[in-house]
Structure formats: structure tokens, C-alpha cells
Amino acid sequence: MRVLMADDAPFDVVPGEELDESGTDRLYATSDPVLRLNFVATLDGAATGADGLSGSINSAADHRGFAAMRRAADVLLVGAGTVRAEEYGPARTPMVVVSRSGRRPETVRGTDSVVLATTRSSGATEDETTWVCGDAEVDLGAVVERARTAFGPHVLCEGGPSLAADLVTAGLVDELALSWTPHLVGGLRTDHPRILDGAAVDRTLRCRHLLEEDGTLLGLWRLV
């Protein structure tokens, strides 16, 4: 992994330097409370590939960044639609799945490491693996607070685009990690959404680092 820039790195690193796994881990690690979005996109801005999934536009370099961010996180935050579409299973890192309807995806049922965050209107019953946060809509602020209390301060959201847009709109996002892989898919936004799909937002970001490997660019930005 080659460093293109790292003006806000937590250790001394210079452009052109090659990072091993340990160095990449150090770039993404933080002891501060942070909610980080992690997405991959094509060069024409699509968050999914020709098959409608993000996995088909991944690269080996993007996967290494993804793995480093998972190792750094205390808890994952994922929308139920993304869990179903990408066929998530239980991870080593605790996971909170957001679902307004209260339907727990089949692939993450029956495990204590996955919590469902839902609404009162869903009819769900509160217990250790089900959090009722909000009436008709999920109160994302309450979900993030509970996730930090239960698991730790570093929250990593892996999508999807609707949940990410709602988190940004609510002012809950601190950082965006975005990889561009050398793909083009074209098509319509209804078929291939961008990384945010929801209310219009206007936020400024500051680049913390930019890495490159085999044509994949991995960036980390701080919302300011």
C-alpha cells in the first residue's frame, strides 16, 4: 500500500512510503469516539457493481483497508437491507443491524453478537439482542449512544447508502473512508446508488490520508 498523502496521520509517514499491514492498521486506529462510514465506489461514482452488490467492485487493496477498519472498530453498524443483499454473517466485531420493520435478516439470526435496533411500531420486544429506539422511525442518535455504551466508542458503519445518508443528516458522522476501484458501471442511479442516498446534504471534509495500490485509491476524510 503506497502513501500518496497523509497530512493527518497519527505517526510520521511520507508520500511514496510503502505500508505493511501494521502500518495500515495504525493509520485507521483511533482511541477517540468516532463514527466512521466505510464505502467502496466505482470511478463513475456507483456504490454497487453490475450485479447490484458492492462485492463485485471490491479489490484486494480495498479489502485490506476494509479489514484494517474492522480490526480498529468496537462495533459495526449496518442497515438490514445491506445485511440481506450482501449476505452478511456474524463477524468477530459486534454488529448492530438497523431495521425500521423489526425483521432480523436470516443470515444473522441466532447469535448474541448481533443486535437488532428497531422501532416501537415494529412490535418488537426489547431484550439483550433487540433495542427499541424510536417510535415510527429508528432514533439513530439513540442507537449510536447505546452501541458505544455496550461495545465501545469506535463505531464503523458499512452502509447501506440510505442509512449513511440518514447518519450524515443527523450530524452523527465523524469520518468517511472511501475507496475507488478501477471500474465503470454506468446505468441509472436507481440501479446503482451513490454512497449517500437520501436527503440532500452539504458538508465539507478534510483529507486525512490517501493511499494507492494497483489502481485502487483509499481515502479517509474528516467531516468539519
Short mmCIF file of C-alpha atoms in Angstrom, two decimals:
data_model
loop_
_atom_site.label_atom_id
_atom_site.label_comp_id
_atom_site.label_asym_id
_atom_site.label_seq_id
_atom_site.Cartn_x
_atom_site.Cartn_y
_atom_site.Cartn_z
CA MET A 1 0.00 0.00 0.00
CA ARG A 2 1.65 3.25 -1.15
CA VAL A 3 1.09 6.55 0.66
CA LEU A 4 0.10 9.43 -1.63
CA MET A 5 -0.59 11.84 1.21
CA ALA A 6 -1.03 11.58 4.96
CA ASP A 7 -1.06 15.11 6.38
CA ASP A 8 -3.16 13.99 9.37
CA ALA A 9 -1.53 10.64 10.11
CA PRO A 10 -1.09 9.58 13.76
CA PHE A 11 2.60 8.83 13.10
CA ASP A 12 5.35 10.10 10.80
CA VAL A 13 4.79 8.93 7.23
CA VAL A 14 5.96 10.45 3.95
CA PRO A 15 4.50 10.35 0.41
CA GLY A 16 5.76 7.36 -1.52
CA GLU A 17 6.27 5.22 1.58
CA GLU A 18 5.05 1.62 1.41
CA LEU A 19 2.88 0.44 4.29
CA ASP A 20 2.59 -3.12 5.55
CA GLU A 21 -0.47 -4.41 7.43
CA SER A 22 0.76 -2.99 10.72
CA GLY A 23 1.23 0.46 9.21
CA THR A 24 -2.22 0.39 7.62
CA ASP A 25 -3.73 -0.63 10.95
CA ARG A 26 -2.04 2.33 12.64
CA LEU A 27 -3.45 4.75 10.05
CA TYR A 28 -7.03 3.64 10.74
CA ALA A 29 -6.74 3.16 14.50
CA THR A 30 -8.13 5.76 16.90
CA SER A 31 -8.82 5.95 20.61
CA ASP A 32 -11.35 8.78 20.17
CA PRO A 33 -15.12 8.32 19.96
CA VAL A 34 -15.74 8.23 16.23
CA LEU A 35 -18.43 7.15 13.79
CA ARG A 36 -16.77 6.25 10.52
CA LEU A 37 -18.55 5.45 7.26
CA ASN A 38 -16.81 2.92 5.02
CA PHE A 39 -17.72 2.60 1.35
CA VAL A 40 -16.30 1.44 -1.95
CA ALA A 41 -17.28 3.07 -5.24
CA THR A 42 -16.52 2.83 -8.95
CA LEU A 43 -14.75 5.66 -10.74
CA ASP A 44 -18.11 6.86 -12.08
CA GLY A 45 -19.49 7.08 -8.54
CA ALA A 46 -21.58 3.91 -8.18
CA ALA A 47 -21.70 2.15 -4.81
CA THR A 48 -22.62 -1.18 -6.43
CA GLY A 49 -21.46 -3.20 -9.40
CA ALA A 50 -23.33 -4.65 -12.36
CA ASP A 51 -24.95 -7.24 -10.08
CA GLY A 52 -26.26 -4.58 -7.68
CA LEU A 53 -23.79 -5.53 -4.93
CA SER A 54 -20.71 -3.80 -3.60
CA GLY A 55 -18.73 -7.05 -3.52
CA SER A 56 -18.41 -7.07 -7.31
CA ILE A 57 -16.50 -3.76 -7.32
CA ASN A 58 -14.14 -4.66 -4.45
CA SER A 59 -10.41 -5.11 -4.97
CA ALA A 60 -7.68 -6.76 -2.91
CA ALA A 61 -6.45 -3.32 -1.78
CA ASP A 62 -9.92 -2.21 -0.76
CA HIS A 63 -10.35 -5.42 1.19
CA ARG A 64 -7.14 -4.72 3.10
CA GLY A 65 -8.42 -1.29 4.09
CA PHE A 66 -11.79 -2.82 4.99
CA ALA A 67 -10.09 -5.41 7.20
CA ALA A 68 -7.96 -2.76 8.93
CA MET A 69 -11.04 -0.69 9.73
CA ARG A 70 -12.86 -3.71 11.12
CA ARG A 71 -9.90 -4.51 13.34
CA ALA A 72 -9.95 -0.91 14.62
CA ALA A 73 -13.70 -0.77 15.31
CA ASP A 74 -15.50 -1.64 18.53
CA VAL A 75 -18.87 -2.19 16.83
CA LEU A 76 -20.30 -2.40 13.30
CA LEU A 77 -23.47 -0.53 12.29
CA VAL A 78 -25.26 -1.85 9.19
CA GLY A 79 -28.68 -1.43 7.61
CA ALA A 80 -30.81 -4.56 7.41
CA GLY A 81 -31.18 -4.20 3.62
CA THR A 82 -27.41 -4.28 3.20
CA VAL A 83 -27.10 -7.30 5.52
CA ARG A 84 -29.62 -9.16 3.33
CA ALA A 85 -28.24 -8.07 -0.04
CA GLU A 86 -24.58 -8.68 0.82
CA GLU A 87 -25.42 -11.82 2.86
CA TYR A 88 -23.63 -10.69 6.00
CA GLY A 89 -22.96 -13.31 8.62
CA PRO A 90 -21.85 -12.77 12.23
CA ALA A 91 -18.46 -11.04 12.45
CA ARG A 92 -15.70 -11.05 15.06
CA THR A 93 -16.71 -7.46 15.81
CA PRO A 94 -20.14 -6.99 17.45
CA MET A 95 -22.77 -5.79 15.00
CA VAL A 96 -25.87 -3.60 15.31
CA VAL A 97 -28.38 -4.07 12.46
CA VAL A 98 -30.83 -1.22 11.87
CA SER A 99 -34.34 -2.18 10.76
CA ARG A 100 -37.42 0.01 10.99
CA SER A 101 -39.68 -3.02 10.38
CA GLY A 102 -38.01 -5.13 13.05
CA ARG A 103 -37.29 -8.03 10.68
CA ARG A 104 -33.98 -9.61 11.61
CA PRO A 105 -32.13 -10.84 8.49
CA GLU A 106 -31.88 -14.62 8.28
CA THR A 107 -28.10 -14.62 7.93
CA VAL A 108 -27.57 -13.03 11.38
CA ARG A 109 -30.27 -14.79 13.38
CA GLY A 110 -29.48 -16.84 16.45
CA THR A 111 -26.28 -15.11 17.57
CA ASP A 112 -25.64 -12.98 20.64
CA SER A 113 -23.04 -10.85 18.84
CA VAL A 114 -25.68 -9.22 16.60
CA VAL A 115 -28.17 -6.70 17.98
CA LEU A 116 -31.27 -5.56 16.09
CA ALA A 117 -32.12 -1.85 16.51
CA THR A 118 -35.73 -1.15 15.59
CA THR A 119 -38.88 0.86 16.37
CA ARG A 120 -41.81 0.55 18.76
CA SER A 121 -44.16 0.44 15.77
CA SER A 122 -42.49 -2.80 14.63
CA GLY A 123 -43.98 -4.57 17.65
CA ALA A 124 -40.57 -5.91 18.67
CA THR A 125 -39.90 -6.73 22.31
CA GLU A 126 -36.86 -5.18 23.98
CA ASP A 127 -34.21 -7.67 25.15
CA GLU A 128 -30.42 -8.11 25.09
CA THR A 129 -30.31 -8.57 21.33
CA THR A 130 -33.17 -6.24 20.39
CA TRP A 131 -33.07 -2.50 21.06
CA VAL A 132 -36.24 -0.46 20.64
CA CYS A 133 -35.07 3.04 19.66
CA GLY A 134 -37.76 5.41 18.41
CA ASP A 135 -41.43 5.18 17.58
CA ALA A 136 -42.12 5.04 13.81
CA GLU A 137 -38.51 5.77 12.78
CA VAL A 138 -35.29 4.46 14.27
CA ASP A 139 -33.65 7.06 16.51
CA LEU A 140 -30.11 6.78 15.16
CA GLY A 141 -28.65 9.02 17.86
CA ALA A 142 -30.01 6.66 20.50
CA VAL A 143 -28.69 3.64 18.59
CA VAL A 144 -25.16 5.08 18.37
CA GLU A 145 -25.19 6.02 22.07
CA ARG A 146 -26.31 2.54 23.08
CA ALA A 147 -23.76 0.91 20.78
CA ARG A 148 -20.95 2.92 22.36
CA THR A 149 -22.14 2.12 25.87
CA ALA A 150 -22.45 -1.59 25.11
CA PHE A 151 -19.37 -2.15 22.94
CA GLY A 152 -17.04 0.86 22.81
CA PRO A 153 -16.54 4.32 21.28
CA HIS A 154 -15.42 3.43 17.74
CA VAL A 155 -18.47 2.78 15.50
CA LEU A 156 -17.93 1.63 11.91
CA CYS A 157 -20.92 1.95 9.55
CA GLU A 158 -20.71 -0.20 6.41
CA GLY A 159 -23.91 1.07 4.80
CA GLY A 160 -26.09 0.99 3.02
CA PRO A 161 -26.48 4.36 1.27
CA SER A 162 -29.82 5.18 2.93
CA LEU A 163 -28.55 4.57 6.46
CA ALA A 164 -25.36 6.51 5.68
CA ALA A 165 -27.36 9.48 4.39
CA ASP A 166 -29.55 9.46 7.50
CA LEU A 167 -26.48 9.39 9.76
CA VAL A 168 -24.88 12.33 7.93
CA THR A 169 -28.16 14.28 8.00
CA ALA A 170 -28.42 13.67 11.76
CA GLY A 171 -24.89 15.04 12.28
CA LEU A 172 -23.60 11.74 13.69
CA VAL A 173 -20.77 11.02 11.24
CA ASP A 174 -17.18 11.98 12.05
CA GLU A 175 -15.24 10.37 9.21
CA LEU A 176 -15.70 8.94 5.72
CA ALA A 177 -13.46 6.15 4.42
CA LEU A 178 -13.97 5.78 0.68
CA SER A 179 -12.20 3.52 -1.79
CA TRP A 180 -12.37 3.97 -5.54
CA THR A 181 -11.69 0.83 -7.56
CA PRO A 182 -10.91 0.90 -11.29
CA HIS A 183 -14.39 0.00 -12.53
CA LEU A 184 -17.11 1.73 -14.55
CA VAL A 185 -20.72 0.53 -14.44
CA GLY A 186 -22.83 3.37 -15.92
CA GLY A 187 -26.59 2.81 -15.64
CA LEU A 188 -29.13 4.76 -13.61
CA ARG A 189 -28.84 5.91 -10.01
CA THR A 190 -31.93 3.81 -9.19
CA ASP A 191 -29.89 0.74 -10.16
CA HIS A 192 -26.53 1.90 -8.80
CA PRO A 193 -26.91 4.37 -5.92
CA ARG A 194 -24.14 6.66 -4.76
CA ILE A 195 -22.69 6.18 -1.29
CA LEU A 196 -25.37 8.52 0.14
CA ASP A 197 -28.96 8.02 -0.99
CA GLY A 198 -31.46 10.25 0.81
CA ALA A 199 -31.84 13.85 1.88
CA ALA A 200 -29.56 16.44 0.30
CA VAL A 201 -26.61 17.44 2.48
CA ASP A 202 -23.81 19.99 2.17
CA ARG A 203 -20.78 19.10 4.30
CA THR A 204 -17.10 19.95 3.99
CA LEU A 205 -14.44 17.31 4.60
CA ARG A 206 -10.69 17.40 5.25
CA CYS A 207 -8.49 14.64 3.84
CA ARG A 208 -6.56 12.70 6.47
CA HIS A 209 -4.80 10.29 4.13
CA LEU A 210 -4.85 8.91 0.60
CA LEU A 211 -3.34 5.52 -0.33
CA GLU A 212 -2.93 3.64 -3.61
CA GLU A 213 -2.39 0.05 -4.67
CA ASP A 214 -2.86 -1.47 -8.14
CA GLY A 215 -5.11 1.38 -9.27
CA THR A 216 -7.33 1.38 -6.17
CA LEU A 217 -7.39 4.61 -4.16
CA LEU A 218 -8.22 4.53 -0.44
CA GLY A 219 -9.04 7.82 1.24
CA LEU A 220 -10.01 8.87 4.74
CA TRP A 221 -11.70 12.23 5.36
CA ARG A 222 -12.78 14.06 8.50
CA LEU A 223 -16.08 15.95 8.42
CA VAL A 224 -15.54 19.54 9.54
#
